Coordinates of C-alpha atoms in Angstrom, one line a residue:
M159 CA 180.6 -29.8 112.8
G160 CA 183.6 -31.3 114.6
R161 CA 185.2 -27.9 115.0
E162 CA 182.0 -26.3 116.2
S163 CA 181.5 -29.0 118.7
R164 CA 185.1 -28.6 119.9
N165 CA 184.7 -24.8 120.3
F166 CA 181.4 -25.3 122.1
T167 CA 183.1 -27.8 124.6
Q168 CA 185.9 -25.4 125.1
K169 CA 183.4 -22.6 125.9
V170 CA 181.6 -24.9 128.3
R171 CA 184.8 -25.9 130.0
Q172 CA 186.0 -22.2 130.2
H173 CA 182.6 -20.9 131.5
L174 CA 180.9 -23.7 133.4
H175 CA 178.7 -21.3 135.3
C176 CA 177.5 -19.2 132.3
D177 CA 176.3 -22.4 130.6
S178 CA 173.6 -23.0 133.2
C179 CA 173.0 -19.5 134.5
Y180 CA 169.7 -17.6 133.5
S181 CA 169.4 -15.2 136.3
R182 CA 169.3 -11.5 135.6
R183 CA 170.7 -10.8 139.1
C184 CA 173.6 -13.3 139.0
R185 CA 176.2 -12.4 141.7
A186 CA 178.9 -14.9 140.8
R187 CA 182.4 -13.7 140.8
V188 CA 184.1 -13.1 137.4
E189 CA 186.6 -15.9 136.9
P190 CA 188.3 -16.6 133.5
S191 CA 187.5 -20.3 133.7
A192 CA 184.1 -20.3 135.4
S193 CA 182.1 -17.2 134.6
C194 CA 182.1 -13.8 133.0
A195 CA 180.3 -10.4 133.7
L196 CA 176.7 -9.6 133.1
V197 CA 176.0 -7.1 130.3
P198 CA 172.8 -5.6 128.9
C199 CA 171.8 -5.9 125.2
R200 CA 173.4 -3.1 123.2
L201 CA 170.3 -2.8 121.1
L202 CA 168.3 -2.0 124.2
C203 CA 165.8 -4.9 124.0
G204 CA 165.9 -5.3 127.8
A205 CA 167.7 -8.6 128.0
V206 CA 170.6 -9.2 130.4
F207 CA 173.0 -12.1 129.9
H208 CA 176.6 -13.1 130.4
L209 CA 179.1 -11.6 128.0
C210 CA 180.0 -15.0 126.4
K211 CA 176.3 -15.4 125.3
E212 CA 176.2 -12.2 123.3
E213 CA 176.6 -13.9 119.9
D214 CA 173.8 -16.3 120.7
H215 CA 171.5 -13.5 121.8
L216 CA 171.9 -11.7 118.5
L217 CA 170.2 -14.7 116.8
L218 CA 167.1 -14.0 119.0
C219 CA 167.1 -10.3 119.7
P220 CA 164.0 -8.6 118.5
N221 CA 165.7 -5.3 117.8
V222 CA 168.3 -6.8 115.3
R223 CA 167.7 -5.6 111.7
V224 CA 167.2 -8.6 109.4
P225 CA 165.9 -8.9 105.8
C226 CA 162.3 -9.5 105.0
L227 CA 160.9 -13.1 104.8
N228 CA 160.3 -12.3 101.1
A229 CA 163.8 -11.2 100.4
E230 CA 164.2 -14.0 97.9
Y231 CA 161.2 -12.8 96.1
G232 CA 162.4 -9.2 95.6
C233 CA 161.6 -7.4 98.8
P234 CA 164.7 -5.1 99.6
I235 CA 163.6 -3.9 103.1
Q236 CA 165.5 -4.6 106.2
L237 CA 163.6 -4.1 109.5
P238 CA 163.7 -5.2 113.1
R239 CA 163.0 -8.9 113.7
S240 CA 159.9 -8.0 115.9
S241 CA 158.3 -6.2 112.9
R242 CA 158.6 -8.9 110.3
A243 CA 155.1 -10.4 111.0
A244 CA 153.4 -6.9 110.7
H245 CA 155.4 -6.1 107.6
L246 CA 154.0 -9.1 105.7
Q247 CA 150.6 -7.3 105.4
V248 CA 152.2 -4.5 103.5
C249 CA 155.3 -6.2 101.9
P250 CA 155.5 -5.4 98.2
A251 CA 156.6 -9.0 97.4
S252 CA 153.4 -10.5 99.0
V253 CA 151.7 -10.9 95.6
V254 CA 148.7 -13.0 94.7
C255 CA 147.7 -14.1 91.2
C256 CA 144.0 -14.2 90.5
S257 CA 142.9 -17.7 89.3
M258 CA 139.3 -16.8 88.4
E259 CA 138.3 -19.0 85.4
W260 CA 135.3 -18.9 83.0
L261 CA 134.1 -20.7 79.9
R262 CA 133.1 -19.0 76.7
W263 CA 131.7 -21.3 73.9
P264 CA 131.5 -20.6 70.1
V265 CA 128.3 -19.2 68.6
D266 CA 125.6 -21.8 68.0
D267 CA 124.2 -21.1 64.5
T268 CA 121.6 -23.8 64.9
N269 CA 119.9 -21.9 67.8
P270 CA 117.0 -19.9 66.3
N271 CA 117.1 -17.5 69.4
N272 CA 120.9 -16.6 69.1
F273 CA 122.3 -13.1 69.0
N274 CA 124.2 -13.3 65.8
A275 CA 122.4 -10.4 64.2
M276 CA 123.1 -8.1 67.2
Q277 CA 126.7 -9.1 67.4
D278 CA 127.2 -8.4 63.7
N279 CA 125.6 -4.9 64.1
M280 CA 127.6 -4.2 67.2
M281 CA 130.8 -5.0 65.3
K282 CA 129.9 -2.5 62.6
E283 CA 129.1 0.3 65.1
R284 CA 132.0 -0.3 67.5
E285 CA 133.9 2.7 66.3
T286 CA 131.0 5.1 66.3
H287 CA 129.1 4.1 69.4
G288 CA 131.8 2.5 71.4
E289 CA 131.9 -1.2 72.6
A290 CA 129.8 -2.8 75.2
L291 CA 131.5 -4.5 78.2
D292 CA 130.7 -8.0 77.3
V293 CA 131.6 -7.5 73.6
A294 CA 135.0 -6.1 74.6
M295 CA 135.6 -9.0 76.9
A296 CA 134.5 -11.5 74.3
L297 CA 136.9 -9.9 71.7
V298 CA 139.8 -10.2 74.1
D299 CA 139.0 -13.8 75.0
Q300 CA 138.7 -14.6 71.2
S301 CA 142.2 -13.1 70.6
D302 CA 143.6 -15.3 73.3
L303 CA 141.8 -18.3 72.0
Y304 CA 143.1 -17.8 68.5
A305 CA 146.7 -17.5 69.8
R306 CA 146.6 -20.9 71.5
L307 CA 144.6 -23.0 69.0
K308 CA 146.9 -24.8 66.6
M309 CA 146.0 -26.1 63.2
K310 CA 148.0 -29.3 63.3
P311 CA 145.8 -31.3 65.7
L312 CA 142.7 -30.9 63.6
Y313 CA 144.2 -30.9 60.1
P314 CA 147.3 -33.0 60.0
E315 CA 146.8 -33.7 56.3
L316 CA 147.0 -30.0 55.5
M317 CA 150.5 -29.5 57.0
E318 CA 153.6 -28.7 55.1
Q319 CA 156.7 -30.9 55.2
E320 CA 158.9 -30.6 58.2
E321 CA 161.8 -28.2 58.2
E322 CA 164.4 -30.8 58.7
E323 CA 164.1 -31.8 55.0
D324 CA 164.7 -28.2 54.0
I325 CA 167.8 -28.0 56.2
K326 CA 169.1 -31.2 54.6
E327 CA 168.5 -29.8 51.1
E328 CA 170.3 -26.6 52.1
S329 CA 173.3 -28.5 53.4
R330 CA 173.5 -30.6 50.3
E331 CA 173.6 -27.4 48.2
E332 CA 176.4 -26.0 50.3
I333 CA 178.4 -29.3 50.0
A334 CA 177.9 -29.2 46.2
V335 CA 179.2 -25.6 46.0
G336 CA 182.2 -26.4 48.2
A337 CA 181.2 -24.8 51.5
L338 CA 181.5 -26.5 54.9
P339 CA 178.1 -28.0 55.9
V340 CA 176.5 -27.2 59.2
S341 CA 176.8 -30.9 60.4
S342 CA 180.6 -30.9 59.8
M343 CA 181.0 -27.6 61.7
S344 CA 179.1 -29.0 64.6
E345 CA 181.2 -32.2 64.5
N346 CA 184.4 -30.2 64.5
H347 CA 183.1 -28.2 67.4
A348 CA 182.2 -31.3 69.3
A349 CA 185.7 -32.8 68.5
E350 CA 187.4 -29.7 69.9
E351 CA 185.5 -29.9 73.1
T352 CA 186.3 -33.6 73.5
A353 CA 190.0 -32.9 72.8
Q354 CA 189.9 -30.2 75.5
R355 CA 188.3 -32.6 77.9
V356 CA 190.9 -35.2 77.2
T357 CA 193.8 -32.8 77.8
Q358 CA 192.5 -31.7 81.1
P359 CA 193.4 -33.9 84.1
P360 CA 190.5 -36.0 85.4
M361 CA 189.0 -35.0 88.7
I362 CA 188.1 -37.9 91.0
N363 CA 185.7 -37.6 93.9
M364 CA 187.4 -39.6 96.6
E365 CA 184.3 -39.9 98.8
K366 CA 182.2 -41.5 96.0
Y367 CA 185.2 -43.7 95.1
N368 CA 185.5 -45.0 98.6
L369 CA 181.8 -45.6 98.8
F370 CA 181.6 -47.6 95.6
E371 CA 184.8 -49.6 96.6
M372 CA 183.1 -50.5 99.9
M373 CA 180.0 -51.7 98.1
F374 CA 181.9 -53.8 95.5
S375 CA 184.0 -55.3 98.3
M376 CA 180.9 -56.4 100.1
E377 CA 179.5 -58.0 96.9
R378 CA 182.7 -59.9 96.2
G379 CA 182.7 -61.2 99.6
A380 CA 179.1 -62.4 99.3
C381 CA 180.0 -64.1 96.0
A382 CA 183.0 -65.8 97.6
D383 CA 180.8 -67.2 100.3
T384 CA 178.2 -68.6 97.9
T385 CA 180.8 -70.3 95.7
S386 CA 182.9 -71.7 98.6
P387 CA 182.7 -75.6 99.0
R388 CA 181.5 -75.1 102.6
S389 CA 178.1 -73.9 101.3
C390 CA 175.5 -76.7 101.4
P391 CA 173.9 -77.8 98.1
P392 CA 170.4 -76.5 97.3
P393 CA 167.5 -78.9 97.7
D394 CA 166.2 -80.6 94.5
T395 CA 162.7 -79.1 93.9
S396 CA 162.5 -79.9 90.2
K397 CA 159.8 -82.5 90.8
T398 CA 157.9 -81.0 93.8
G399 CA 157.4 -77.3 93.1
L400 CA 154.9 -75.4 91.0
A401 CA 157.2 -73.2 88.9
P402 CA 156.7 -73.2 85.1
W403 CA 160.2 -74.7 84.4
Q404 CA 159.7 -77.7 86.6
E405 CA 158.8 -81.1 85.3
G406 CA 155.3 -82.4 85.8
V407 CA 154.0 -79.1 86.9
L408 CA 150.7 -79.3 85.1
E409 CA 149.9 -82.7 86.6
R410 CA 150.7 -81.3 90.1
L411 CA 148.5 -78.2 89.4
G412 CA 145.5 -80.4 88.4
Q413 CA 145.7 -82.3 91.6
E414 CA 146.5 -79.5 94.1
L415 CA 144.5 -76.5 92.8
T416 CA 140.9 -75.8 92.1
P417 CA 139.7 -75.1 88.5
Q418 CA 139.6 -71.3 89.3
E419 CA 143.1 -71.3 90.6
Y420 CA 144.3 -73.5 87.7
N421 CA 142.8 -71.0 85.1
M422 CA 144.4 -68.0 86.8
Y423 CA 147.8 -69.8 86.8
M424 CA 147.5 -70.5 83.1
V425 CA 146.6 -66.8 82.4
H426 CA 149.5 -65.4 84.4
H427 CA 152.2 -68.0 83.5
G428 CA 151.1 -69.3 80.1
R429 CA 153.8 -67.6 78.2
M430 CA 156.5 -69.1 80.5
L431 CA 154.9 -72.5 80.2
L432 CA 155.2 -72.1 76.3
A433 CA 158.9 -71.0 76.6
F434 CA 159.9 -74.1 78.8
G435 CA 157.9 -76.5 76.6
Q436 CA 155.4 -77.5 79.1
I437 CA 152.4 -76.8 76.7
E438 CA 152.3 -76.5 73.0
A439 CA 151.5 -73.3 71.2
C440 CA 149.3 -75.0 68.5
T441 CA 147.4 -78.1 69.2
S442 CA 146.4 -80.6 66.5
R443 CA 142.8 -81.2 65.5
E444 CA 142.7 -84.6 67.2
K445 CA 143.9 -83.2 70.5
D446 CA 141.7 -80.2 70.5
F447 CA 138.9 -80.6 72.9
V448 CA 136.5 -78.3 70.8
Y449 CA 137.0 -79.5 67.2
G450 CA 137.7 -83.1 68.2
S451 CA 134.2 -83.6 69.7
L452 CA 132.0 -81.1 67.9
E453 CA 130.6 -81.3 64.4
P454 CA 130.1 -78.2 62.1
I455 CA 126.6 -76.7 62.3
A456 CA 125.0 -75.1 59.3
V457 CA 124.6 -71.4 59.4
Q458 CA 120.9 -70.3 59.4
T459 CA 119.9 -66.7 58.4
L460 CA 117.0 -65.1 60.3
H461 CA 115.1 -62.3 58.6
S462 CA 113.4 -60.4 61.3
F463 CA 112.1 -57.7 59.0
K464 CA 109.0 -58.6 57.0
V465 CA 108.7 -56.6 53.7
T466 CA 105.2 -55.1 53.1
S467 CA 103.1 -56.0 50.2
S468 CA 102.8 -52.4 49.0
S469 CA 106.6 -52.1 48.7
L470 CA 106.7 -55.4 46.8
A471 CA 104.1 -54.1 44.3
N472 CA 105.9 -50.8 43.8
S473 CA 109.3 -52.6 43.4
H474 CA 108.3 -53.7 39.9
R475 CA 107.6 -50.1 38.9
K476 CA 111.2 -48.9 39.0
N477 CA 112.3 -46.0 37.0
P478 CA 115.2 -46.6 34.5
N479 CA 118.6 -45.6 35.9
N480 CA 121.0 -43.7 33.9
S481 CA 124.7 -43.2 34.8
V482 CA 125.7 -39.6 34.6
D483 CA 128.9 -37.9 35.6
V484 CA 128.4 -35.2 38.2
D485 CA 130.7 -32.3 38.9
T486 CA 130.7 -29.6 41.6
S487 CA 129.8 -27.1 38.8
D488 CA 126.4 -29.0 38.4
L489 CA 125.5 -27.9 42.0
G490 CA 125.2 -24.3 41.0
A491 CA 127.7 -23.2 43.6
S492 CA 130.2 -20.5 43.0
E493 CA 134.0 -20.8 43.6
E494 CA 133.6 -18.7 46.8
D495 CA 131.4 -21.3 48.3
W496 CA 134.0 -24.1 47.9
F497 CA 136.2 -22.7 50.7
V498 CA 135.4 -22.9 54.4
D499 CA 136.1 -20.2 57.0
E500 CA 139.1 -21.3 59.0
A501 CA 138.0 -19.8 62.2
E502 CA 134.5 -21.3 62.2
A503 CA 135.7 -24.8 61.3
T504 CA 138.5 -24.7 63.8
L505 CA 136.3 -23.5 66.7
L506 CA 133.7 -26.1 65.9
G507 CA 136.4 -28.9 65.8
Y508 CA 137.8 -27.9 69.2
A509 CA 134.4 -27.6 70.6
E510 CA 133.6 -31.1 69.5
M511 CA 136.8 -32.3 71.2
A512 CA 136.0 -30.5 74.4
V513 CA 132.3 -31.6 74.8
M514 CA 132.3 -35.1 73.1
G515 CA 135.9 -36.0 73.7
H516 CA 136.8 -36.9 70.1
K517 CA 137.4 -35.1 66.8
I518 CA 134.6 -34.5 64.1
S519 CA 134.3 -37.8 62.0
E520 CA 137.2 -39.5 63.7
T521 CA 138.0 -43.0 62.6
K522 CA 137.2 -45.4 65.3
G523 CA 136.4 -49.1 65.8
A524 CA 132.8 -49.9 66.7
D525 CA 133.5 -53.5 67.4
G526 CA 135.6 -56.3 66.0
L527 CA 134.0 -56.2 62.6
Y528 CA 132.9 -52.6 61.9
V529 CA 135.1 -49.5 61.7
D530 CA 133.7 -45.9 61.3
F531 CA 135.8 -44.1 58.9
G532 CA 136.0 -40.2 59.1
T533 CA 134.9 -38.6 55.9
Q534 CA 135.1 -34.9 57.0
T535 CA 137.1 -32.8 54.5
H536 CA 138.0 -29.2 54.6
S537 CA 139.0 -26.7 51.9
F538 CA 140.8 -23.7 53.0
R539 CA 142.3 -20.8 51.1
T540 CA 145.4 -20.6 53.2
S541 CA 146.2 -24.3 53.2
P542 CA 148.8 -25.9 53.5
F543 CA 149.8 -24.7 56.9
K544 CA 153.2 -24.8 58.6
Q545 CA 153.8 -27.1 61.5
R546 CA 153.4 -24.5 64.3
T547 CA 150.7 -22.3 62.6
T548 CA 148.1 -21.0 65.0
L549 CA 144.6 -19.7 64.2
A550 CA 145.8 -16.2 65.1
E551 CA 148.3 -16.2 62.3
V552 CA 145.7 -17.5 59.8
M553 CA 143.2 -14.8 60.8
A554 CA 145.7 -11.9 61.0
D555 CA 144.6 -10.2 57.8
R556 CA 141.0 -11.0 57.9
P557 CA 138.2 -8.5 59.0
L558 CA 137.4 -8.9 62.7
K559 CA 134.3 -11.0 63.4
L560 CA 133.0 -12.1 66.8
L561 CA 132.5 -15.9 66.9
L562 CA 132.2 -16.5 70.6
Q563 CA 129.1 -16.1 72.8
L564 CA 128.6 -13.1 74.9
Q565 CA 127.5 -15.1 78.0
A566 CA 130.3 -16.6 79.9
E567 CA 129.9 -19.7 82.2
T568 CA 131.6 -20.2 85.4
V569 CA 130.2 -23.5 86.4
N570 CA 130.0 -26.3 83.7
S571 CA 129.6 -30.1 84.4
R572 CA 130.1 -31.2 80.8
N573 CA 133.9 -31.2 80.8
N574 CA 137.0 -30.4 82.8
R575 CA 137.9 -26.7 82.7
A576 CA 141.6 -27.4 83.2
S577 CA 141.9 -29.3 80.0
C578 CA 139.3 -27.4 77.9
A579 CA 140.6 -25.0 75.2
F580 CA 137.7 -22.6 75.8
T581 CA 138.7 -21.9 79.4
F582 CA 139.9 -18.4 80.1
L583 CA 141.9 -17.2 83.2
C584 CA 142.1 -13.8 84.7
G585 CA 145.8 -14.0 85.5
H586 CA 146.3 -10.5 86.9
S587 CA 148.7 -10.1 89.9
F588 CA 147.7 -8.0 92.9
H589 CA 149.0 -7.2 96.2
R590 CA 147.6 -9.4 99.0
R591 CA 145.6 -6.5 100.5
E592 CA 144.1 -5.7 97.1
F593 CA 143.0 -9.1 96.0
A594 CA 139.7 -9.2 98.0
T595 CA 138.7 -5.8 96.6
H596 CA 139.5 -7.0 93.0
F597 CA 137.5 -10.2 93.2
R598 CA 134.5 -8.5 94.8
N599 CA 134.3 -5.5 92.4
V600 CA 135.5 -7.0 89.1
H601 CA 134.4 -10.7 89.2
S602 CA 131.4 -10.6 91.5
D603 CA 129.8 -7.2 90.8
I604 CA 130.6 -6.5 87.2
Q605 CA 131.6 -9.7 85.3
M606 CA 129.1 -12.1 86.7
C607 CA 126.3 -9.6 86.5
L608 CA 126.8 -8.1 83.1
S609 CA 123.9 -9.7 81.2
E610 CA 120.6 -8.0 81.9
W611 CA 121.6 -6.6 85.3
F612 CA 124.7 -4.4 85.3
E613 CA 124.3 -3.6 81.6
Q614 CA 120.8 -3.8 80.3
Q615 CA 120.1 -4.5 76.6
C616 CA 117.1 -4.0 74.5
P617 CA 114.5 -6.9 74.6
L618 CA 114.7 -7.0 70.7
A619 CA 118.4 -7.7 70.8
Y620 CA 117.9 -11.1 69.1
L621 CA 116.5 -9.2 66.1
G622 CA 119.7 -7.0 65.9
C623 CA 119.1 -4.0 68.2
T624 CA 122.4 -2.8 69.7
Y625 CA 121.0 -0.4 72.3
R626 CA 122.4 -0.8 75.8
Q627 CA 122.5 1.1 79.1
R628 CA 124.5 0.8 82.2
R629 CA 122.4 0.9 85.2
F630 CA 124.9 1.3 88.0
H631 CA 127.6 3.6 89.1
P632 CA 129.8 3.8 92.2
S633 CA 128.0 5.4 95.3
T634 CA 131.0 7.6 96.1
Q635 CA 131.5 9.3 92.7
K636 CA 129.9 9.6 89.3
A637 CA 131.9 7.4 87.1
T638 CA 131.4 4.9 84.2
V639 CA 132.6 1.3 84.1
T640 CA 134.7 0.7 81.0
Y641 CA 136.9 -2.1 79.7
N642 CA 140.5 -1.6 78.5
Q643 CA 141.4 -4.2 75.9
Q644 CA 145.1 -3.4 75.9
L645 CA 145.3 -3.9 79.7
R646 CA 142.5 -6.5 79.7
C647 CA 140.9 -5.2 82.8
F648 CA 138.0 -3.0 84.0
N649 CA 138.4 0.5 85.1
L650 CA 136.4 3.5 86.2
R651 CA 136.2 6.6 84.0
P652 CA 135.0 9.7 86.0
D653 CA 132.3 11.8 84.5
V654 CA 134.2 15.1 83.9
L655 CA 132.4 18.3 83.0
P656 CA 132.9 19.5 79.5
S657 CA 134.7 22.6 80.7
L658 CA 137.4 20.5 82.5
D659 CA 138.0 17.8 79.8
G660 CA 140.9 19.8 78.3
K661 CA 139.5 20.0 74.8
T662 CA 138.8 23.7 74.9
G663 CA 142.2 24.8 76.2
D664 CA 145.3 25.9 74.4
G665 CA 147.1 22.5 74.9
E666 CA 149.6 23.6 77.6
D667 CA 150.8 21.1 80.2
R668 CA 150.1 23.1 83.3
L669 CA 150.3 20.1 85.6
S670 CA 154.0 19.6 85.0
S671 CA 154.8 23.1 86.1
L672 CA 153.7 22.4 89.7
P673 CA 156.4 21.6 92.3
Y674 CA 157.6 18.1 92.6
E675 CA 156.3 17.8 96.3
V676 CA 152.9 18.9 95.1
L677 CA 152.7 16.4 92.4
C678 CA 153.8 13.6 94.7
H679 CA 151.0 14.6 97.1
M680 CA 148.4 14.7 94.3
A681 CA 149.6 11.3 93.0
S682 CA 149.1 9.7 96.4
F683 CA 145.4 10.0 96.0
L684 CA 145.2 8.0 92.8
D685 CA 144.5 4.3 92.6
S686 CA 147.1 1.7 91.4
Q687 CA 145.7 1.5 87.9
S688 CA 145.8 5.3 87.5
L689 CA 149.3 5.4 88.7
S690 CA 150.4 2.8 86.2
Q691 CA 149.0 4.9 83.3
L692 CA 150.3 8.2 84.8
A693 CA 153.9 6.8 84.7
L694 CA 153.6 6.5 80.9
V695 CA 152.9 10.2 80.3
S696 CA 156.3 11.7 80.7
R697 CA 159.6 11.2 82.5
L698 CA 158.6 13.6 85.3
M699 CA 155.4 11.8 85.9
R700 CA 157.4 8.5 85.9
Q701 CA 159.6 9.8 88.6
V702 CA 156.6 11.0 90.7
C703 CA 155.0 7.6 90.4
S704 CA 158.3 5.8 91.2
S705 CA 158.4 7.5 94.6
L706 CA 155.2 5.6 95.6
L707 CA 156.5 2.2 94.6
Q708 CA 157.8 1.2 97.9
E709 CA 154.4 2.1 99.5
R710 CA 151.8 1.4 96.8
G711 CA 153.6 -0.9 94.3
M712 CA 154.5 -4.6 94.2
V713 CA 157.6 -6.5 93.1
T714 CA 157.5 -9.7 91.2
L715 CA 160.1 -12.0 89.6
R716 CA 160.3 -12.0 85.9
W717 CA 162.1 -15.0 84.4
E718 CA 164.1 -14.6 81.3
R719 CA 165.9 -17.2 79.2
T720 CA 169.5 -16.6 78.6
T721 CA 172.2 -18.6 76.7
S722 CA 175.6 -19.2 78.2
S723 CA 178.9 -19.2 76.4
H724 CA 178.7 -23.0 76.1
G725 CA 175.4 -22.9 74.3
R726 CA 173.3 -24.0 77.3
A727 CA 170.0 -22.3 78.1
K728 CA 169.4 -21.0 81.5
W729 CA 166.6 -19.2 83.3
K730 CA 167.4 -16.1 85.4
S731 CA 165.0 -14.0 87.4
K732 CA 165.1 -10.4 88.2
P733 CA 162.8 -8.2 90.4
V734 CA 160.4 -6.0 88.5
W735 CA 158.4 -3.2 90.3
E736 CA 155.0 -2.3 89.0
F737 CA 151.6 -1.1 89.9
S738 CA 148.6 -3.5 89.8
H739 CA 145.5 -2.9 87.6
L740 CA 143.1 -2.3 90.5
F741 CA 140.8 0.7 90.4
S742 CA 139.3 2.5 93.4
A743 CA 137.4 0.3 95.7
V744 CA 133.7 0.4 95.4
D745 CA 131.8 -0.5 98.5
S746 CA 128.3 -0.1 97.1
W747 CA 126.6 0.8 93.8
N748 CA 123.7 3.1 93.1
M749 CA 121.1 3.1 90.3
A750 CA 122.0 5.5 87.5
D751 CA 119.5 8.3 86.7
I752 CA 118.5 7.0 83.3
P753 CA 115.1 6.4 81.6
P754 CA 113.7 2.8 81.7
I755 CA 114.2 0.4 78.8
S756 CA 110.5 0.9 77.9
A757 CA 111.3 4.4 76.8
H758 CA 113.7 3.0 74.1
L759 CA 111.0 0.7 72.8
K760 CA 109.0 3.7 71.6
V761 CA 111.8 4.7 69.2
C762 CA 113.4 1.3 68.6
P763 CA 113.7 0.6 64.9
F764 CA 113.2 -3.1 65.4
Y765 CA 110.0 -2.6 67.3
Q766 CA 107.2 -2.8 64.5
K767 CA 103.6 -2.4 65.5
T768 CA 100.9 -4.4 63.6
E769 CA 97.5 -2.8 63.4
Q770 CA 94.6 -5.2 63.0
K771 CA 91.6 -3.5 61.3
E772 CA 89.4 -6.6 60.8
R773 CA 87.2 -7.6 63.5
V774 CA 87.9 -10.9 65.2
A775 CA 85.3 -12.6 67.3
L776 CA 86.4 -13.6 70.7
P777 CA 85.5 -17.2 71.8
F778 CA 83.4 -16.3 74.8
I779 CA 81.3 -13.8 72.8
T780 CA 80.7 -16.2 70.0
E781 CA 79.5 -18.9 72.3
K782 CA 77.1 -16.5 74.1
Q783 CA 75.6 -15.4 70.8
Q784 CA 74.9 -18.9 69.8
K785 CA 73.1 -19.6 73.0
T786 CA 71.0 -16.5 72.6
K787 CA 70.1 -17.3 69.0
S788 CA 69.0 -20.8 69.9
F789 CA 66.9 -19.5 72.8
N790 CA 65.1 -17.0 70.4
V791 CA 64.4 -19.8 67.9
L792 CA 62.8 -22.0 70.6
F793 CA 60.8 -19.1 71.8
E794 CA 59.2 -18.4 68.3
I795 CA 58.3 -22.1 68.1
L796 CA 56.5 -22.1 71.3
K797 CA 54.8 -18.8 70.5
I798 CA 53.3 -20.3 67.3
K799 CA 52.0 -23.3 69.0
R800 CA 50.4 -21.4 71.9
P801 CA 49.0 -18.1 70.7
F802 CA 48.2 -17.0 74.3
L803 CA 51.8 -16.6 75.0

């Protein structure tokens, strides 16, 4: 800073006129020590200034090419300074991560109106009839949930021993054989490093040394002043203060403080009073104000429950008790029923923690006398588990079964979504200009309206019917909404004619035979998701799609963990170019030309008609018939008494 200020003062002294001149029509004479000539900007921005201010002007010139504001995030574009603001709208490094969250709870077996039968049937027919949108999303969420649920928090008693013991045993075996153990190798390596450090000359930071020396000198001076004989002796406050170590503090506290203040003083400083011997930790029975003046009172038992006379009479008629040994074989259960499904038990345990805030049958103290002991036991086929075992590893070889609900919740007041294990995140990255379209089409139009609106199911789905129909399609084209489980996103599949689907052809790749410029022009009409899939077809298509990365793609930083030569772990980032998972924007949806759901009920196998052949009297008709019958009886009586009627 000193050199810069000197250069600046020298410039000011050399060009006193240029320092304060801002006129475009300056007519001052050119003098080496006073002023210099006026020159226009070489980049043609229109500015006119003195020649000595050219370097300063380049820091503000709008036509100077500078890197993008997101250059640290991977954008390689250099552009004029005046275009940086407009470039941010199309900058490939301007990326937004979708933070949409939703909750999906385990299936409730106690609910009689659940859809367990329908979910089981759909899992059986998923290969033949395809998967529904909500079922595909639930399966993806279930796989994510299995991967992050660990077995150790719920079943610590079913864990194996730690790996450190195994390492110690291996080292002992190597020592017995005569090999060099791992610990000795690490010690030798550490000794070598320390030897290298000792042989190297020490490097001293003189700035820190001078700073510490100044601080210590100030402290030594303060100590010398306090210990000098000139300092006056401190006043004697041993018999006047209220500190716990002063004599007679309790008597002064009783005279100067109120009872409330006295009690607060004893609460906060009681331990110090004990340490300095002001009060005794244990008082004798004679000095205790409670036991010295009170007498023991006999304990009286109060029975508030009055036993009825009928129970007393029946108590004499007790059946004789016989002690019999009972085993699990006496219950009539097979060996298969002894074990519990790991997935169902684990999901139930984590749901209890998320909703109720504690584990199932957790040991807890009710009060000072009673403690509730947990008695829940589990028997698993795969136990014991390793320390870092997840539910996904346990269920890897099991048949796929859907154990989560199809309905997802976005708003829930029972728990905190951030700390709940059943919270799922979208997590896809999009360009800033694509995020609004993604949220509107995917989350607002499709995901939040799946049940009974976007995808309509049979009214008898609770009985097991798997019929579904998708009621909407984009207004601009005829396409079907599908869900890709590998990419974990929705996409649009165009309805192609059977003659154009490529199944009847000879299998030749006629698209690759087109010129490269034509392929690039055709690829420019595709959406981002289609481009990302087209790049996986062949090397030629990858080159075609890479030509659109600067315009349609986005760049993100991918962090990788590396290990240095000294064994230290470091994180390094590198830019990665990719396309987002956004399909073509849909501004409006139209109703599909499909029959209503009532047409399916005519052929639904779960819709059973009940024909009633016996006559059933309606309540209104029965009441009217009784009134007519009573009126006829009364009329006959009157006719007998009066013949003229």
